[in-house]
Amino acid sequence: MAWMCSGRTNKELIQKMLDAKLIKSERVGAAMKATDRAAYVRYKEDAYVDSPQTIGYAATISAPHMHAHAAEYLLPYLFPGAKVLDVGSGSGYTAAIFHRLVTSEGKKGLVVGIEHIPELTEWSVSNLKADGLGKALEDGEIVMWAGDGRKGDLERGPFNAIHVGAASPQLPQALVDQLARPGRMFIPVGTEQQAVIQVDKDEDGKVTLKELFGVMYVPLTDKAKQWNH
């Protein structure tokens, strides 16, 4: 069970999720072991607890097992050289994991993180640098910017994989449109009742939706609304 996967170190946390089969792929396990969660949280003493944590501005970093689920479901599209959009990128943690999955085997991928709270965007860049990813930022392999993630990033799309880290009341069509052919999106949808939806687009552009499991995420919204939520 997820709450049994807390550890004393990052390596122990991830190994427990591997042992519990929450992480099924060695690629995901390796990327998460290489990404120390302590670099991306406010309260370092709780960095390796498998639970959400506030990061300020009414935002949270999800529990580690949720990030593991996201990486596992998106994994077929997180190949070396892939382009990834991370909406609601928060502390930068998932951007770091995705980078380590798509920039490997001699190929350079692209991870674009969009966060609507500028202060969190600035913090995420600092976190990524502290995690040894300053060069990836300089080289444009990771791009973090402040904006409305619901609109995606037309300039840098289409994206092989899109991860959304906050719940949208409905499926944003702009993000569906920016999926590559083929491509996959992992997105929580709903208000009082929420579920993660897997959105697949095939080579012909046909879109299919699959409900994965129920969740409770902070809303995907604008800065003013989130601060008043």
GROMACS .gro file of C-alpha atoms in nm:
model
  229
    1MET     CA    1   0.000   0.000   0.000
    2ALA     CA    2   0.116   0.352  -0.080
    3TRP     CA    3   0.137   0.474   0.280
    4MET     CA    4   0.371   0.186   0.360
    5CYS     CA    5   0.628   0.315   0.111
    6SER     CA    6   0.773   0.604   0.311
    7GLY     CA    7   1.149   0.584   0.362
    8ARG     CA    8   1.436   0.742   0.551
    9THR     CA    9   1.617   0.831   0.226
   10ASN     CA   10   1.511   0.896  -0.130
   11LYS     CA   11   1.662   0.566  -0.244
   12GLU     CA   12   1.471   0.376   0.025
   13LEU     CA   13   1.144   0.552  -0.065
   14ILE     CA   14   1.173   0.458  -0.431
   15GLN     CA   15   1.296   0.106  -0.358
   16LYS     CA   16   0.990   0.045  -0.140
   17MET     CA   17   0.766   0.154  -0.429
   18LEU     CA   18   0.956  -0.082  -0.659
   19ASP     CA   19   0.916  -0.366  -0.410
   20ALA     CA   20   0.543  -0.290  -0.378
   21LYS     CA   21   0.508  -0.288  -0.760
   22LEU     CA   22   0.385   0.071  -0.752
   23ILE     CA   23   0.683   0.130  -0.980
   24LYS     CA   24   0.702  -0.149  -1.237
   25SER     CA   25   0.969  -0.015  -1.470
   26GLU     CA   26   1.338   0.000  -1.387
   27ARG     CA   27   1.360   0.313  -1.605
   28VAL     CA   28   1.109   0.495  -1.384
   29GLY     CA   29   1.276   0.363  -1.072
   30ALA     CA   30   1.617   0.485  -1.187
   31ALA     CA   31   1.484   0.831  -1.283
   32MET     CA   32   1.309   0.871  -0.948
   33LYS     CA   33   1.611   0.748  -0.752
   34ALA     CA   34   1.822   1.006  -0.935
   35THR     CA   35   1.574   1.284  -0.844
   36ASP     CA   36   1.603   1.359  -0.473
   37ARG     CA   37   1.258   1.470  -0.356
   38ALA     CA   38   1.422   1.671  -0.075
   39ALA     CA   39   1.536   1.923  -0.338
   40TYR     CA   40   1.174   1.994  -0.432
   41VAL     CA   41   0.984   2.026  -0.102
   42ARG     CA   42   0.952   2.299   0.162
   43TYR     CA   43   0.980   2.065   0.462
   44LYS     CA   44   1.292   1.855   0.421
   45GLU     CA   45   1.219   1.640   0.724
   46ASP     CA   46   0.911   1.501   0.546
   47ALA     CA   47   1.069   1.471   0.201
   48TYR     CA   48   1.055   1.091   0.196
   49VAL     CA   49   0.706   1.050   0.341
   50ASP     CA   50   0.468   0.910   0.080
   51SER     CA   51   0.209   1.184   0.112
   52PRO     CA   52   0.132   1.523  -0.044
   53GLN     CA   53   0.302   1.831   0.096
   54THR     CA   54   0.215   2.198   0.070
   55ILE     CA   55   0.456   2.412  -0.131
   56GLY     CA   56   0.279   2.741  -0.064
   57TYR     CA   57   0.036   2.954  -0.268
   58ALA     CA   58  -0.242   2.694  -0.209
   59ALA     CA   59  -0.040   2.445  -0.415
   60THR     CA   60   0.097   2.104  -0.325
   61ILE     CA   61   0.354   1.851  -0.439
   62SER     CA   62   0.169   1.523  -0.482
   63ALA     CA   63   0.256   1.206  -0.296
   64PRO     CA   64   0.551   1.020  -0.452
   65HIS     CA   65   0.333   0.723  -0.548
   66MET     CA   66   0.118   0.956  -0.762
   67HIS     CA   67   0.425   1.073  -0.951
   68ALA     CA   68   0.522   0.709  -0.996
   69HIS     CA   69   0.177   0.633  -1.140
   70ALA     CA   70   0.205   0.928  -1.380
   71ALA     CA   71   0.548   0.824  -1.504
   72GLU     CA   72   0.439   0.461  -1.545
   73TYR     CA   73   0.126   0.544  -1.744
   74LEU     CA   74   0.315   0.790  -1.966
   75LEU     CA   75   0.624   0.569  -2.001
   76PRO     CA   76   0.559   0.443  -2.357
   77TYR     CA   77   0.578   0.808  -2.466
   78LEU     CA   78   0.872   0.907  -2.243
   79PHE     CA   79   1.129   0.762  -2.481
   80PRO     CA   80   1.475   0.917  -2.535
   81GLY     CA   81   1.431   1.231  -2.745
   82ALA     CA   82   1.060   1.276  -2.660
   83LYS     CA   83   0.890   1.610  -2.594
   84VAL     CA   84   0.697   1.644  -2.267
   85LEU     CA   85   0.462   1.914  -2.137
   86ASP     CA   86   0.426   1.935  -1.758
   87VAL     CA   87   0.123   2.150  -1.669
   88GLY     CA   88   0.113   2.279  -1.312
   89SER     CA   89   0.482   2.206  -1.278
   90GLY     CA   90   0.496   2.333  -0.918
   91SER     CA   91   0.831   2.263  -0.754
   92GLY     CA   92   0.987   2.115  -1.070
   93TYR     CA   93   1.001   1.757  -0.935
   94THR     CA   94   0.814   1.589  -1.219
   95ALA     CA   95   1.000   1.797  -1.477
   96ALA     CA   96   1.326   1.656  -1.338
   97ILE     CA   97   1.197   1.299  -1.351
   98PHE     CA   98   1.070   1.341  -1.707
   99HIS     CA   99   1.399   1.499  -1.814
  100ARG     CA  100   1.593   1.200  -1.686
  101LEU     CA  101   1.364   0.972  -1.884
  102VAL     CA  102   1.370   1.155  -2.219
  103THR     CA  103   1.730   1.278  -2.222
  104SER     CA  104   1.924   0.953  -2.225
  105GLU     CA  105   2.096   0.706  -2.455
  106GLY     CA  106   2.267   0.995  -2.630
  107LYS     CA  107   1.939   1.165  -2.724
  108LYS     CA  108   1.818   1.499  -2.593
  109GLY     CA  109   1.450   1.535  -2.517
  110LEU     CA  110   1.254   1.845  -2.419
  111VAL     CA  111   1.055   1.904  -2.101
  112VAL     CA  112   0.841   2.218  -2.081
  113GLY     CA  113   0.699   2.307  -1.739
  114ILE     CA  114   0.420   2.562  -1.712
  115GLU     CA  115   0.317   2.697  -1.372
  116HIS     CA  116   0.068   2.981  -1.331
  117ILE     CA  117   0.225   3.112  -1.008
  118PRO     CA  118   0.545   3.303  -1.100
  119GLU     CA  119   0.695   3.262  -0.754
  120LEU     CA  120   0.670   2.883  -0.785
  121THR     CA  121   0.822   2.897  -1.133
  122GLU     CA  122   1.124   3.084  -0.997
  123TRP     CA  123   1.152   2.840  -0.705
  124SER     CA  124   1.133   2.541  -0.939
  125VAL     CA  125   1.425   2.674  -1.144
  126SER     CA  126   1.629   2.708  -0.825
  127ASN     CA  127   1.532   2.354  -0.725
  128LEU     CA  128   1.636   2.213  -1.062
  129LYS     CA  129   1.971   2.388  -1.040
  130ALA     CA  130   2.023   2.251  -0.688
  131ASP     CA  131   1.949   1.905  -0.828
  132GLY     CA  132   2.233   1.939  -1.078
  133LEU     CA  133   2.017   2.027  -1.376
  134GLY     CA  134   2.145   2.380  -1.436
  135LYS     CA  135   2.308   2.281  -1.764
  136ALA     CA  136   1.986   2.120  -1.887
  137LEU     CA  137   1.813   2.452  -1.823
  138GLU     CA  138   2.092   2.645  -1.998
  139ASP     CA  139   2.082   2.411  -2.297
  140GLY     CA  140   1.704   2.440  -2.330
  141GLU     CA  141   1.639   2.074  -2.253
  142ILE     CA  142   1.420   2.191  -1.963
  143VAL     CA  143   1.212   2.506  -2.005
  144MET     CA  144   1.013   2.641  -1.711
  145TRP     CA  145   0.782   2.937  -1.756
  146ALA     CA  146   0.491   3.111  -1.584
  147GLY     CA  147   0.161   3.105  -1.769
  148ASP     CA  148  -0.180   2.945  -1.812
  149GLY     CA  149  -0.102   2.577  -1.855
  150ARG     CA  150  -0.455   2.508  -1.975
  151LYS     CA  151  -0.351   2.668  -2.304
  152GLY     CA  152  -0.038   2.455  -2.336
  153ASP     CA  153   0.261   2.572  -2.539
  154LEU     CA  154   0.181   2.600  -2.909
  155GLU     CA  155   0.530   2.721  -2.993
  156ARG     CA  156   0.705   2.411  -2.859
  157GLY     CA  157   0.440   2.146  -2.927
  158PRO     CA  158   0.319   1.898  -3.027
  159PHE     CA  159   0.413   1.683  -2.728
  160ASN     CA  160   0.454   1.309  -2.708
  161ALA     CA  161   0.345   1.315  -2.343
  162ILE     CA  162   0.147   1.567  -2.138
  163HIS     CA  163   0.127   1.549  -1.759
  164VAL     CA  164  -0.121   1.767  -1.573
  165GLY     CA  165  -0.060   1.805  -1.200
  166ALA     CA  166  -0.388   1.971  -1.101
  167ALA     CA  167  -0.754   1.887  -1.161
  168SER     CA  168  -0.937   2.048  -1.453
  169PRO     CA  169  -1.319   2.075  -1.438
  170GLN     CA  170  -1.323   1.943  -1.794
  171LEU     CA  171  -1.072   1.820  -2.048
  172PRO     CA  172  -0.886   2.123  -2.195
  173GLN     CA  173  -0.919   2.095  -2.573
  174ALA     CA  174  -0.604   2.300  -2.627
  175LEU     CA  175  -0.401   2.029  -2.454
  176VAL     CA  176  -0.567   1.751  -2.654
  177ASP     CA  177  -0.486   1.944  -2.971
  178GLN     CA  178  -0.119   1.969  -2.869
  179LEU     CA  179  -0.075   1.594  -2.827
  180ALA     CA  180   0.149   1.444  -3.092
  181ARG     CA  181   0.029   1.163  -3.318
  182PRO     CA  182   0.069   0.933  -3.132
  183GLY     CA  183   0.069   1.088  -2.787
  184ARG     CA  184  -0.070   1.042  -2.437
  185MET     CA  185  -0.193   1.273  -2.161
  186PHE     CA  186  -0.232   1.197  -1.789
  187ILE     CA  187  -0.482   1.443  -1.639
  188PRO     CA  188  -0.706   1.461  -1.330
  189VAL     CA  189  -1.056   1.578  -1.430
  190GLY     CA  190  -1.347   1.684  -1.210
  191THR     CA  191  -1.443   1.912  -0.923
  192GLU     CA  192  -1.597   1.745  -0.615
  193GLN     CA  193  -1.537   1.402  -0.767
  194GLN     CA  194  -1.216   1.364  -0.964
  195ALA     CA  195  -1.054   1.088  -1.166
  196VAL     CA  196  -0.734   1.058  -1.363
  197ILE     CA  197  -0.809   1.030  -1.733
  198GLN     CA  198  -0.565   0.879  -1.981
  199VAL     CA  199  -0.605   1.054  -2.316
  200ASP     CA  200  -0.457   0.872  -2.613
  201LYS     CA  201  -0.420   1.011  -2.965
  202ASP     CA  202  -0.326   0.764  -3.237
  203GLU     CA  203  -0.131   0.815  -3.560
  204ASP     CA  204  -0.450   0.920  -3.740
  205GLY     CA  205  -0.548   1.173  -3.475
  206LYS     CA  206  -0.825   0.964  -3.320
  207VAL     CA  207  -0.865   1.042  -2.950
  208THR     CA  208  -0.973   0.788  -2.688
  209LEU     CA  209  -1.030   0.842  -2.316
  210LYS     CA  210  -0.981   0.592  -2.035
  211GLU     CA  211  -1.061   0.653  -1.668
  212LEU     CA  212  -0.778   0.518  -1.453
  213PHE     CA  213  -0.862   0.585  -1.086
  214GLY     CA  214  -1.017   0.837  -0.848
  215VAL     CA  215  -0.803   1.116  -0.699
  216MET     CA  216  -0.823   1.447  -0.511
  217TYR     CA  217  -0.602   1.721  -0.659
  218VAL     CA  218  -0.591   2.097  -0.617
  219PRO     CA  219  -0.779   2.270  -0.901
  220LEU     CA  220  -0.620   2.370  -1.231
  221THR     CA  221  -0.710   2.736  -1.223
  222ASP     CA  222  -0.573   3.087  -1.244
  223LYS     CA  223  -0.357   3.251  -0.977
  224ALA     CA  224  -0.627   3.473  -0.827
  225LYS     CA  225  -0.879   3.191  -0.795
  226GLN     CA  226  -0.628   2.951  -0.647
  227TRP     CA  227  -0.517   3.196  -0.379
  228ASN     CA  228  -0.883   3.249  -0.281
  229HIS     CA  229  -0.973   2.880  -0.291
   0.00000   0.00000   0.00000
